[in-house]
């Protein structure tokens, strides 16, 4: 490790979102380039830094900075160069020269302590003198704040975010209640705030600490799909996190209620919500009731139109499909559910043509881009993501990953019929946002397979809507003749019913390769993905998808991606690499966006790489290929579907992960030419029928299972699907005046599931 003290001659590059900086330094008679994540640096500053000299293959000798401190220049010559470099807006080279000629080495003291004297200089008015003082004071305050927060282990980027939120008040926040940082600043977590509090001497049983821990656990629960936690479970895990018996727990919960951070539901307040999620469920229930309008029935007209549509489209509806159309004609809200091959798409197409006869406007949408694209291809009509339909805009502050929509109660959607596909993927946030933009009298048709896994986001919307019993629900069960020729579809239904699947049967589209150990399973996957399947299904290797139940373990996502990356995209001198957050990215890698980011900008390019269109928004589950890596600038360019190019900086790279293998949950809404799935041991709660069924239904042409038949059979028998703490069914019962379910009914099996998935166990 080397230590240097140098003068910043020039800043070549600075990424404002992550502070990655490239600069020229002068150290005595030596000049060299330095790189690192540096905030608040200006040309002319003096930097003291620790790091290592490295030899870059293109840019030559560089000093890579690991830690640093900054100070203003202390000689008249350096001060002049600093001011002339543009550090303070309004001061150019000639004005910098006049200021330093007047005040010499005392320039910075004059600016900070006697700024009115600057007006003595020709060309500086009183107003400009104040501006120079304010800019210099702001830079000094930010720099001091960064140095102060570094002592608590807070990096420059996060320090800048904290300073932007609190300004000079951050010192009192850290002294009095550092847990506010966890609640109010994006990127701060409970553990870092707790570490600051411990070093500041706040007691272990501080009310601030306890309340922050309770909110943190509720946020963790939301990230796992729950909208609330039972009170006793919340308090138990808070005790484990805090490592204390929680004193006056009821008082802390009451204080959080008064502060508007939590709401209590259930019998005697047995369910604890973050307030926003309680209100999402409540609003959803109220709007659903307002949309649930019964309409008149006209049997002869319905029969005549259906006959006309079937003749024109050369289709034949079964009784339940016809019943679904009738239900939509007569009701404001209808749910159509069914497995693969049961005619959901044909029913949607019939509905489109039926209402088109009346000249009604129809909007088609789905939760993800891939699902919307499939819906468009299947219907011949434009389908949008729900976000695009609602015209999303960027989020703000801690809710930056949560959009605001231009379509809402004030500016509702202009549609007479709204059809939503892949409803199992719709979480409570998106459901509430959609409903807010729908006016009573609009028909809402919700289509999905309730036997698939629930949404990645919080809530269990489709299940709750079906289970509540208030909305007309039509179940499609008949497997049509063409679909019945596919073993993928036939076996998916067998799995869903718990019927045995003949794994020894020779099939064109459902294959099981027996292998017992992880090494031989992986070897078989390599052969399938490179030699056997591409030509068999007529698709490129990058289009095939390995699905696995787990993240950890020998055949979990993390290990499979490392192994598949090394096999499918090995290192080469011509392939730049970038390592960040413990993950190595390489040009040509297959990657997935793992969270919704409504602010990420994309550019659609043609084959000559000319930009055709720009937009914002990359969503959880979007898959792309790394097109380019600029290691010097810390930038990764990914090309997604429809030739959308997105540039990721260091800050946003945490939103990407390798996608040679993905979890079954992350595959929802997607369809692949072929799916490869290892059958290997894993956590009991994940290795269930629900997950197996979802994986099989992701394949369009071929499913390949590799591993132990016993694991397949155990998964099919295991009906203990991951259940969620979700209260939408209760909120609907409340607005309809129903009697609540018993607490025992609501809690059945959930505690065991939370025990297995909780990050605190």
XYZ file of C-alpha atoms in Angstrom, residues 26-758:
733
model
C 1.111 16.344 -9.817
C 3.304 15.011 -7.026
C 6.568 16.954 -6.901
C 8.206 16.520 -10.285
C 6.090 13.444 -11.121
C 2.791 13.495 -13.018
C 0.465 10.504 -13.246
C -3.170 9.403 -13.599
C -5.229 8.329 -10.568
C -8.588 6.541 -10.476
C -11.067 5.860 -7.684
C -14.451 6.687 -6.203
C -13.861 10.291 -5.158
C -16.547 12.751 -4.116
C -16.207 16.512 -3.674
C -12.877 16.753 -5.516
C -12.112 19.852 -7.591
C -9.272 20.815 -9.880
C -6.654 22.503 -7.721
C -7.430 20.515 -4.565
C -4.721 18.733 -2.649
C -5.400 15.030 -2.149
C -3.803 12.678 0.356
C -4.544 9.118 -0.670
C -3.677 5.497 -0.031
C -3.669 2.932 -2.826
C -1.536 1.002 -5.285
C 0.233 1.801 -8.517
C -0.990 -0.509 -11.274
C -0.182 -0.991 -14.952
C -3.252 -0.730 -17.183
C -2.917 -2.547 -20.557
C -4.247 0.491 -22.445
C -3.809 3.547 -20.201
C -0.475 2.632 -18.646
C 0.642 3.458 -15.100
C -2.156 4.511 -12.736
C -2.619 5.058 -9.031
C -5.715 3.210 -7.816
C -7.108 5.036 -4.768
C -8.608 3.050 -1.879
C -8.965 5.871 0.702
C -8.407 9.616 0.587
C -8.786 13.019 2.193
C -8.973 16.402 0.471
C -7.831 19.882 1.408
C -7.790 23.272 -0.277
C -4.500 24.400 -1.836
C -2.374 26.488 0.509
C -0.140 28.527 -1.799
C -1.136 31.535 -3.882
C -0.155 29.810 -7.130
C -2.226 26.726 -6.355
C -5.175 28.811 -5.115
C -5.224 30.714 -8.414
C -5.181 27.505 -10.428
C -7.969 26.101 -8.213
C -10.244 29.108 -8.716
C -9.446 29.348 -12.431
C -10.338 25.677 -12.898
C -14.066 26.318 -12.488
C -14.491 25.038 -8.935
C -16.613 28.099 -8.160
C -19.165 29.168 -10.756
C -18.581 32.666 -12.118
C -14.817 32.788 -11.570
C -12.644 32.443 -14.662
C -8.900 32.714 -15.175
C -8.640 36.531 -15.237
C -10.876 37.030 -12.198
C -9.025 34.300 -10.276
C -5.760 36.134 -10.986
C -7.126 39.454 -9.651
C -8.492 37.806 -6.474
C -5.191 36.096 -5.652
C -3.179 39.219 -6.466
C -5.303 41.051 -3.900
C -5.371 38.464 -1.102
C -2.532 36.022 -1.796
C -2.246 33.021 0.520
C -5.071 34.502 2.621
C -7.649 34.078 -0.190
C -9.609 31.190 1.307
C -9.819 32.839 4.738
C -11.175 35.981 3.110
C -13.781 34.000 1.124
C -14.950 32.101 4.227
C -14.665 34.785 6.941
C -14.814 38.190 5.198
C -16.598 37.556 1.891
C -17.777 41.198 1.671
C -14.171 42.169 0.882
C -14.397 40.306 -2.430
C -16.425 43.231 -3.768
C -13.201 45.272 -3.571
C -12.111 43.354 -6.678
C -13.058 44.860 -10.027
C -15.777 42.717 -11.625
C -17.210 41.336 -8.348
C -20.501 42.803 -7.141
C -21.929 42.368 -3.639
C -24.321 39.751 -5.028
C -21.486 37.832 -6.694
C -19.428 38.006 -3.503
C -22.288 36.366 -1.615
C -22.564 33.680 -4.305
C -18.826 32.906 -4.083
C -19.089 32.649 -0.300
C -22.149 30.359 -0.443
C -20.534 28.047 -2.999
C -17.296 27.827 -1.035
C -19.165 27.264 2.236
C -21.297 24.553 0.636
C -18.246 22.754 -0.714
C -16.505 22.978 2.638
C -19.612 21.734 4.472
C -20.045 18.779 2.125
C -16.360 17.909 2.326
C -16.387 18.071 6.125
C -19.528 15.936 6.209
C -17.955 13.280 3.991
C -14.837 13.160 6.171
C -16.990 13.020 9.311
C -19.135 10.156 8.003
C -16.118 8.182 6.772
C -15.213 7.673 10.426
C -18.492 5.749 10.782
C -17.793 3.546 7.773
C -20.126 5.472 5.425
C -18.773 5.787 1.892
C -18.609 9.044 -0.092
C -21.627 8.327 -2.304
C -23.908 7.490 0.609
C -22.471 10.431 2.551
C -23.465 12.748 -0.286
C -26.983 11.324 -0.204
C -27.208 11.866 3.565
C -25.915 15.431 3.265
C -28.425 16.133 0.487
C -31.232 14.897 2.781
C -30.263 16.693 6.007
C -27.645 19.344 5.211
C -25.813 20.620 8.323
C -28.497 18.986 10.502
C -26.949 15.555 9.798
C -24.633 15.964 12.808
C -27.541 16.278 15.217
C -29.371 13.414 13.475
C -26.377 11.112 13.924
C -25.914 12.253 17.516
C -29.559 12.104 18.613
C -31.116 9.359 16.490
C -28.979 7.731 13.776
C -31.824 5.271 13.153
C -33.523 8.015 11.158
C -30.936 7.300 8.470
C -32.253 3.748 8.044
C -35.836 4.995 7.771
C -35.279 8.063 5.599
C -32.199 7.628 3.381
C -32.067 5.307 0.379
C -29.195 2.822 0.706
C -28.961 2.939 4.500
C -29.947 -0.187 6.366
C -30.659 -0.933 9.992
C -27.323 -2.616 10.655
C -25.220 0.352 9.525
C -27.400 2.769 11.480
C -27.165 0.462 14.483
C -23.377 0.420 14.216
C -23.320 4.231 14.247
C -25.680 4.303 17.221
C -23.522 1.820 19.135
C -20.404 3.944 18.566
C -22.391 7.042 19.596
C -23.319 5.444 22.908
C -27.083 5.064 22.438
C -28.384 2.365 24.807
C -29.355 -1.092 23.544
C -32.956 -0.567 24.682
C -33.315 2.903 23.139
C -36.879 3.429 21.847
C -35.330 4.738 18.612
C -33.449 1.462 18.166
C -36.461 -0.736 18.874
C -38.803 1.181 16.549
C -36.252 1.209 13.747
C -35.754 -2.564 14.101
C -39.509 -3.185 13.945
C -39.816 -1.169 10.727
C -36.737 -2.859 9.266
C -38.198 -6.325 9.857
C -41.488 -5.292 8.277
C -39.594 -4.021 5.219
C -37.722 -7.344 5.070
C -41.060 -9.162 5.208
C -42.350 -7.047 2.310
C -39.272 -8.000 0.272
C -40.246 -11.652 0.818
C -43.790 -11.040 -0.439
C -45.693 -10.458 2.824
C -47.871 -7.403 3.393
C -47.955 -7.813 7.202
C -46.504 -9.901 10.028
C -48.272 -11.373 13.041
C -47.453 -9.257 16.078
C -45.879 -12.094 18.080
C -43.647 -13.090 15.179
C -42.564 -9.483 14.582
C -41.645 -9.022 18.232
C -39.809 -12.343 18.365
C -37.606 -11.484 15.405
C -37.046 -7.959 16.673
C -35.735 -9.477 19.898
C -33.380 -11.727 17.945
C -32.149 -8.858 15.791
C -31.640 -6.521 18.756
C -30.344 -9.306 21.043
C -32.449 -8.028 23.922
C -35.803 -8.630 25.526
C -37.909 -5.794 24.132
C -39.152 -3.588 26.993
C -42.523 -1.867 26.668
C -43.112 -3.364 23.226
C -46.742 -2.243 23.181
C -45.664 1.349 23.802
C -43.237 1.202 20.880
C -45.947 -0.143 18.568
C -48.320 2.570 19.735
C -45.694 5.252 19.056
C -45.155 3.899 15.537
C -48.925 4.045 14.982
C -49.059 7.655 16.181
C -46.142 8.488 13.875
C -48.123 6.971 10.985
C -45.513 4.313 10.202
C -47.555 1.208 10.995
C -51.176 0.064 11.056
C -52.699 -2.812 12.980
C -55.183 -5.252 11.506
C -56.788 -8.518 12.492
C -58.379 -9.441 15.790
C -57.106 -7.162 18.587
C -54.361 -5.772 16.367
C -52.693 -9.133 15.803
C -51.411 -8.150 12.338
C -48.785 -5.418 11.952
C -48.463 -3.606 8.619
C -46.263 -0.879 7.299
C -48.964 1.764 6.881
C -48.656 2.066 3.117
C -49.368 -1.651 2.603
C -52.439 -1.607 4.822
C -53.784 1.328 2.816
C -52.944 -0.414 -0.480
C -55.047 -3.405 0.540
C -57.858 -1.229 1.886
C -57.954 0.992 -1.212
C -57.858 -2.054 -3.481
C -60.842 -3.583 -1.697
C -62.856 -0.343 -1.816
C -62.230 0.266 -5.523
C -62.994 -3.344 -6.419
C -66.364 -3.036 -4.721
C -67.119 0.155 -6.694
C -66.248 -1.594 -9.974
C -68.235 -4.739 -9.173
C -71.345 -3.663 -11.085
C -73.828 -6.241 -12.333
C -75.110 -5.640 -15.860
C -78.123 -6.835 -17.873
C -78.180 -10.198 -19.614
C -79.135 -10.705 -23.271
C -78.892 -14.423 -23.971
C -80.073 -14.405 -27.618
C -77.647 -11.626 -28.611
C -74.788 -13.365 -26.819
C -75.516 -16.672 -28.532
C -75.756 -15.009 -31.954
C -72.495 -13.115 -31.555
C -70.575 -16.126 -30.260
C -71.759 -18.186 -33.225
C -70.619 -15.454 -35.598
C -67.207 -15.118 -33.979
C -66.598 -18.874 -33.928
C -67.495 -19.194 -37.592
C -65.351 -16.248 -38.664
C -62.324 -17.205 -36.560
C -62.735 -20.942 -37.216
C -62.699 -21.803 -33.528
C -64.942 -23.776 -31.223
C -65.515 -22.613 -27.662
C -66.294 -25.099 -24.914
C -69.068 -24.433 -22.411
C -66.802 -22.767 -19.821
C -65.222 -20.435 -22.383
C -68.702 -19.370 -23.493
C -69.630 -18.968 -19.829
C -66.565 -16.745 -19.333
C -67.659 -14.439 -22.155
C -71.190 -14.306 -20.721
C -69.789 -13.483 -17.270
C -67.736 -10.573 -18.640
C -70.773 -9.190 -20.496
C -72.851 -9.251 -17.303
C -70.306 -8.225 -14.628
C -67.962 -5.358 -13.914
C -65.223 -7.670 -12.627
C -64.545 -11.214 -13.847
C -61.659 -13.565 -13.080
C -60.768 -16.215 -15.668
C -58.344 -18.839 -14.407
C -56.987 -22.047 -15.862
C -53.846 -24.003 -16.619
C -51.915 -24.295 -19.894
C -53.856 -25.478 -22.923
C -57.286 -24.693 -21.437
C -58.077 -21.869 -23.860
C -57.407 -18.665 -21.921
C -55.942 -16.959 -24.992
C -58.840 -18.069 -27.208
C -61.238 -16.666 -24.616
C -59.387 -13.335 -24.602
C -59.516 -13.198 -28.392
C -63.257 -13.901 -28.338
C -63.810 -11.121 -25.791
C -61.875 -8.659 -27.949
C -63.975 -9.452 -30.991
C -67.228 -9.444 -29.008
C -66.756 -5.956 -27.590
C -65.273 -4.677 -30.827
C -68.724 -5.319 -32.351
C -70.080 -2.673 -29.955
C -67.297 -0.253 -30.845
C -65.965 -0.352 -27.282
C -62.351 0.593 -26.599
C -60.269 -2.287 -25.210
C -56.947 -2.094 -23.343
C -54.739 -5.184 -23.034
C -51.974 -5.347 -20.455
C -49.739 -7.648 -18.418
C -47.328 -7.149 -15.498
C -44.089 -7.689 -17.480
C -42.720 -6.768 -20.883
C -42.322 -10.390 -21.927
C -45.866 -11.259 -20.891
C -47.222 -8.209 -22.742
C -45.254 -9.170 -25.850
C -46.677 -12.711 -25.755
C -50.176 -11.281 -25.319
C -49.695 -9.049 -28.384
C -48.455 -11.974 -30.478
C -51.353 -14.196 -29.381
C -54.123 -11.630 -29.985
C -52.819 -9.491 -32.821
C -53.668 -6.395 -30.736
C -51.229 -4.140 -28.922
C -50.702 -5.117 -25.292
C -48.753 -2.926 -22.895
C -47.138 -3.481 -19.548
C -49.330 -2.202 -16.724
C -46.641 0.410 -16.032
C -46.729 1.680 -19.593
C -50.532 1.621 -19.683
C -50.567 3.809 -16.574
C -47.839 6.081 -18.023
C -45.318 5.759 -15.244
C -42.835 8.422 -14.221
C -39.816 8.164 -11.944
C -40.008 7.734 -8.197
C -38.441 9.992 -5.606
C -36.187 9.637 -2.559
C -36.427 6.385 -0.677
C -39.312 5.423 -3.016
C -37.182 5.833 -6.130
C -37.903 2.213 -7.061
C -41.635 2.935 -6.861
C -43.097 4.921 -9.745
C -45.693 7.600 -9.905
C -48.308 7.229 -12.625
C -49.828 9.902 -14.813
C -52.955 7.773 -15.131
C -54.777 7.795 -11.805
C -58.064 8.850 -10.244
C -57.648 12.374 -11.652
C -56.654 11.195 -15.135
C -58.299 7.763 -15.539
C -57.749 5.326 -18.376
C -59.853 5.901 -21.470
C -61.046 2.320 -21.999
C -64.358 0.520 -21.807
C -62.820 -2.929 -21.245
C -59.462 -3.680 -19.578
C -58.036 -7.204 -19.836
C -55.071 -8.106 -17.622
C -53.133 -11.292 -18.393
C -50.698 -13.184 -16.104
C -52.536 -11.918 -13.028
C -50.621 -14.286 -10.729
C -47.630 -11.962 -11.178
C -49.462 -8.792 -10.141
C -48.524 -7.540 -6.670
C -50.607 -5.347 -4.367
C -48.827 -2.115 -5.310
C -49.435 -2.556 -9.030
C -53.006 -3.729 -8.459
C -53.900 -0.648 -6.447
C -52.267 1.649 -9.011
C -54.228 0.044 -11.853
C -57.542 0.204 -10.005
C -57.068 3.883 -9.161
C -57.053 4.629 -12.896
C -60.303 2.752 -13.656
C -63.704 4.406 -13.423
C -66.899 2.552 -12.456
C -68.634 1.188 -15.518
C -65.404 -0.096 -17.019
C -65.264 -3.875 -17.354
C -62.173 -5.408 -15.725
C -61.140 -8.926 -16.809
C -58.395 -10.614 -14.789
C -56.814 -13.650 -16.456
C -54.252 -15.948 -14.883
C -53.258 -19.347 -13.580
C -53.854 -19.360 -9.825
C -51.766 -22.542 -9.474
C -48.583 -20.728 -10.470
C -46.249 -19.105 -7.968
C -47.421 -15.790 -6.506
C -45.966 -12.422 -7.506
C -42.381 -11.486 -6.748
C -43.665 -8.303 -5.114
C -45.730 -8.177 -1.942
C -49.213 -9.639 -1.765
C -51.129 -12.649 -3.033
C -53.602 -10.755 -5.179
C -55.025 -13.374 -7.546
C -55.477 -15.976 -4.791
C -57.150 -13.465 -2.482
C -59.515 -12.249 -5.202
C -60.590 -15.804 -6.005
C -60.775 -16.983 -2.388
C -62.833 -14.034 -1.147
C -65.831 -15.315 -3.144
C -67.170 -11.902 -4.154
C -66.103 -11.723 -7.797
C -67.403 -13.826 -10.658
C -64.760 -16.481 -11.314
C -64.707 -18.881 -14.260
C -62.325 -21.859 -14.154
C -61.235 -23.307 -17.495
C -60.357 -26.979 -17.099
C -60.786 -28.611 -20.504
C -57.493 -29.359 -22.286
C -58.012 -28.847 -26.000
C -57.050 -31.493 -28.514
C -53.997 -29.724 -29.918
C -52.694 -28.968 -26.433
C -53.353 -32.560 -25.361
C -50.709 -33.697 -27.869
C -48.048 -31.905 -25.828
C -46.542 -33.833 -22.935
C -45.488 -30.498 -21.459
C -49.134 -29.511 -21.030
C -50.406 -32.988 -20.128
C -47.697 -33.482 -17.504
C -48.165 -29.970 -16.135
C -51.793 -30.817 -15.407
C -50.773 -34.188 -13.934
C -48.328 -32.430 -11.636
C -50.975 -29.903 -10.621
C -53.414 -32.685 -9.728
C -50.772 -34.784 -7.968
C -51.094 -37.584 -10.518
C -48.029 -39.716 -11.317
C -45.900 -38.736 -14.305
C -44.213 -41.533 -16.273
C -40.622 -40.295 -16.330
C -39.433 -43.308 -18.325
C -41.728 -42.539 -21.259
C -40.010 -41.480 -24.463
C -41.419 -38.079 -25.299
C -40.708 -35.436 -27.918
C -41.038 -32.525 -25.520
C -40.750 -33.816 -21.924
C -37.446 -35.545 -21.145
C -36.025 -36.864 -17.887
C -32.314 -37.693 -17.680
C -31.381 -39.725 -14.632
C -28.323 -38.579 -12.727
C -27.645 -38.654 -9.002
C -24.704 -36.384 -8.119
C -24.322 -32.649 -8.706
C -21.266 -33.018 -10.954
C -22.884 -35.391 -13.435
C -26.088 -33.292 -13.436
C -24.060 -30.236 -14.382
C -22.195 -32.181 -17.098
C -25.558 -33.211 -18.591
C -26.772 -29.593 -18.498
C -23.673 -28.488 -20.423
C -24.274 -31.079 -23.145
C -27.964 -30.181 -23.412
C -27.470 -26.453 -23.614
C -24.661 -26.498 -26.177
C -25.018 -29.642 -28.295
C -28.450 -31.218 -28.027
C -31.170 -28.617 -27.549
C -30.269 -25.652 -29.810
C -30.792 -27.572 -33.046
C -33.638 -29.645 -31.567
C -35.803 -26.635 -30.694
C -34.375 -24.280 -33.312
C -33.048 -21.707 -30.869
C -29.722 -20.192 -29.859
C -27.959 -21.214 -26.668
C -28.751 -17.812 -25.143
C -32.502 -18.420 -25.653
C -32.505 -21.643 -23.614
C -33.004 -21.287 -19.883
C -31.786 -23.222 -16.873
C -34.310 -22.955 -14.025
C -33.566 -24.019 -10.479
C -35.568 -23.853 -7.230
C -32.819 -22.392 -5.053
C -30.209 -19.641 -4.933
C -27.743 -21.492 -2.712
C -26.255 -24.964 -2.942
C -24.329 -26.971 -5.538
C -27.042 -26.491 -8.178
C -28.462 -23.206 -6.968
C -28.497 -20.045 -9.059
C -25.272 -18.598 -7.698
C -23.087 -21.650 -8.276
C -24.705 -22.601 -11.595
C -24.139 -19.106 -12.965
C -20.452 -19.136 -12.034
C -19.982 -22.553 -13.658
C -22.052 -21.759 -16.754
C -20.327 -18.415 -17.230
C -16.934 -20.151 -17.194
C -18.197 -22.777 -19.653
C -20.336 -20.712 -22.035
C -18.449 -17.394 -21.927
C -14.861 -18.075 -20.809
C -12.379 -15.233 -20.303
C -10.540 -13.943 -23.352
C -8.242 -10.937 -23.864
C -10.855 -9.444 -26.194
C -13.611 -9.635 -23.536
C -13.361 -6.865 -20.919
C -14.433 -7.801 -17.393
C -15.669 -5.856 -14.394
C -15.984 -7.171 -10.856
C -18.413 -5.495 -8.481
C -20.215 -6.587 -5.339
C -18.621 -10.022 -5.496
C -19.926 -10.640 -9.036
C -17.843 -10.813 -12.198
C -19.370 -9.471 -15.411
C -17.857 -10.195 -18.815
C -18.717 -8.946 -22.287
C -21.170 -11.446 -23.791
C -22.658 -12.531 -20.457
C -26.374 -13.238 -20.155
C -27.758 -11.041 -17.360
C -31.063 -10.259 -15.648
C -32.449 -7.081 -14.116
C -33.448 -8.036 -10.553
C -35.513 -5.016 -9.500
C -37.796 -2.492 -11.146
C -35.892 0.665 -12.058
C -38.177 3.261 -13.556
C -35.414 5.830 -14.120
C -32.920 3.739 -16.104
C -32.739 5.208 -19.581
C -32.640 3.033 -22.686
C -31.997 3.726 -26.339
C -33.387 1.544 -29.093
C -30.826 1.184 -31.872
C -30.986 -0.198 -35.374
C -28.444 -2.593 -36.908
C -26.110 0.340 -37.606
C -26.346 1.331 -33.913
C -28.161 4.524 -34.757
C -30.516 5.574 -31.986
C -34.149 5.337 -33.058
C -36.010 5.895 -29.802
C -35.343 6.617 -26.139
C -37.296 5.778 -23.017
C -37.062 4.906 -19.347
C -37.698 1.801 -17.301
C -36.092 -1.644 -17.014
C -38.022 -4.179 -14.986
C -37.505 -7.097 -12.652
C -36.949 -10.218 -14.786
C -35.823 -8.480 -18.001
C -32.995 -10.509 -19.579
C -30.250 -9.145 -21.821
C -26.677 -9.625 -23.028
C -23.685 -7.517 -21.973
C -22.742 -5.637 -25.130
C -19.829 -3.576 -23.858
C -17.787 -2.919 -20.703
C -15.869 0.310 -20.090
C -13.750 -0.715 -17.142
C -12.119 2.672 -16.753
C -15.436 4.454 -16.316
C -17.055 1.535 -14.487
C -19.810 1.301 -17.113
C -21.593 -1.787 -18.474
C -23.858 -1.604 -21.540
C -26.571 -4.271 -21.822
C -28.804 -4.934 -24.830
C -32.291 -6.133 -23.860
C -35.255 -7.319 -25.922
C -36.289 -5.105 -28.845
C -32.707 -3.780 -29.172
C -32.925 -1.562 -26.093
C -29.442 -0.541 -24.948
C -28.953 0.434 -21.301
C -25.817 1.843 -19.689
C -25.238 0.765 -16.080
C -22.884 2.689 -13.836
C -21.329 1.380 -10.633
C -24.362 2.386 -8.563
C -26.835 0.501 -10.766
C -24.756 -2.633 -11.341
C -26.181 -4.081 -8.114
C -29.464 -4.366 -10.068
C -27.906 -6.921 -12.448
C -26.984 -10.551 -11.954
C -25.915 -13.383 -14.224
C -28.856 -15.186 -15.830
C -27.502 -18.379 -17.361
C -29.580 -19.901 -14.561
C -32.474 -18.183 -12.788
C -34.842 -19.185 -10.017
C -38.249 -20.496 -11.042
C -39.790 -17.511 -9.264
C -37.854 -15.071 -11.457
C -38.994 -16.899 -14.606
C -42.664 -16.029 -14.089
C -44.341 -14.454 -17.075
C -41.571 -15.645 -19.383
C -41.616 -18.444 -21.913
C -38.532 -20.137 -23.348
C -38.028 -22.498 -26.309
C -36.583 -25.027 -23.867
C -36.228 -25.254 -20.102
C -33.554 -27.299 -18.297
C -34.130 -27.972 -14.599
C -31.899 -29.895 -12.186
C -33.710 -32.337 -9.916
C -31.497 -32.102 -6.844
C -32.145 -31.804 -3.146
C -33.055 -28.432 -1.661
C -35.083 -26.759 1.140
C -38.366 -28.592 1.735
C -40.534 -25.459 1.487
C -39.119 -24.603 -1.956
C -39.175 -28.102 -3.396
C -42.929 -28.222 -3.874
C -45.613 -28.995 -6.447
C -46.441 -25.343 -7.058
C -42.858 -24.541 -8.055
C -42.485 -27.673 -10.208
C -45.710 -26.849 -12.055
C -44.599 -23.263 -12.695
C -41.217 -24.406 -14.055
C -42.740 -26.893 -16.483
C -45.204 -24.323 -17.846
C -42.347 -21.943 -18.763
C -41.279 -24.208 -21.671
C -42.672 -23.757 -25.157
C -41.078 -26.688 -27.044
C -39.167 -28.868 -24.594
C -38.646 -29.531 -20.885
C -35.522 -31.379 -19.767
C -35.335 -32.566 -16.163
C -31.907 -33.781 -15.050
C -31.351 -35.603 -11.785
C -33.129 -37.968 -9.431
C -36.680 -39.186 -10.174
C -37.163 -39.399 -6.408
C -36.677 -35.612 -6.112
C -39.283 -35.041 -8.836
C -41.744 -37.315 -7.059
C -41.090 -35.645 -3.688
C -41.731 -32.219 -5.218
C -44.973 -33.414 -6.762
C -46.168 -34.818 -3.425
C -45.150 -31.732 -1.473
C -48.176 -29.415 -1.434
C -46.767 -27.116 1.277
C -46.365 -24.184 -1.083
C -44.864 -20.966 0.219
C -47.782 -19.127 1.771
C -47.904 -15.449 2.457
C -49.096 -13.053 5.114
C -51.568 -11.184 2.929
C -54.688 -9.397 4.141
C -56.446 -8.372 0.933
C -59.088 -11.078 1.437
C -59.816 -9.626 4.882
C -60.021 -6.068 3.561
C -62.522 -7.227 0.918
C -64.528 -9.003 3.617
C -64.594 -5.771 5.632
C -65.899 -3.589 2.804
C -68.549 -6.197 1.930
C -69.485 -6.626 5.598
C -68.483 -10.307 5.856
C -67.462 -12.073 9.023
C -63.688 -12.276 9.345
C -61.831 -15.529 9.059
C -60.600 -17.016 12.303
C -57.042 -16.292 13.362
C -56.200 -20.021 13.284
C -57.322 -20.257 9.669
C -55.203 -17.289 8.633
C -52.105 -18.510 10.448
C -52.219 -22.152 9.395
C -48.782 -23.210 8.137
C -47.425 -19.671 7.780
C -45.142 -19.625 10.770
C -43.283 -22.679 9.520
C -42.801 -21.019 6.141
C -41.492 -17.821 7.727
C -39.099 -19.831 9.889
C -37.550 -21.354 6.760
C -37.313 -18.115 4.779
C -36.525 -15.527 7.476
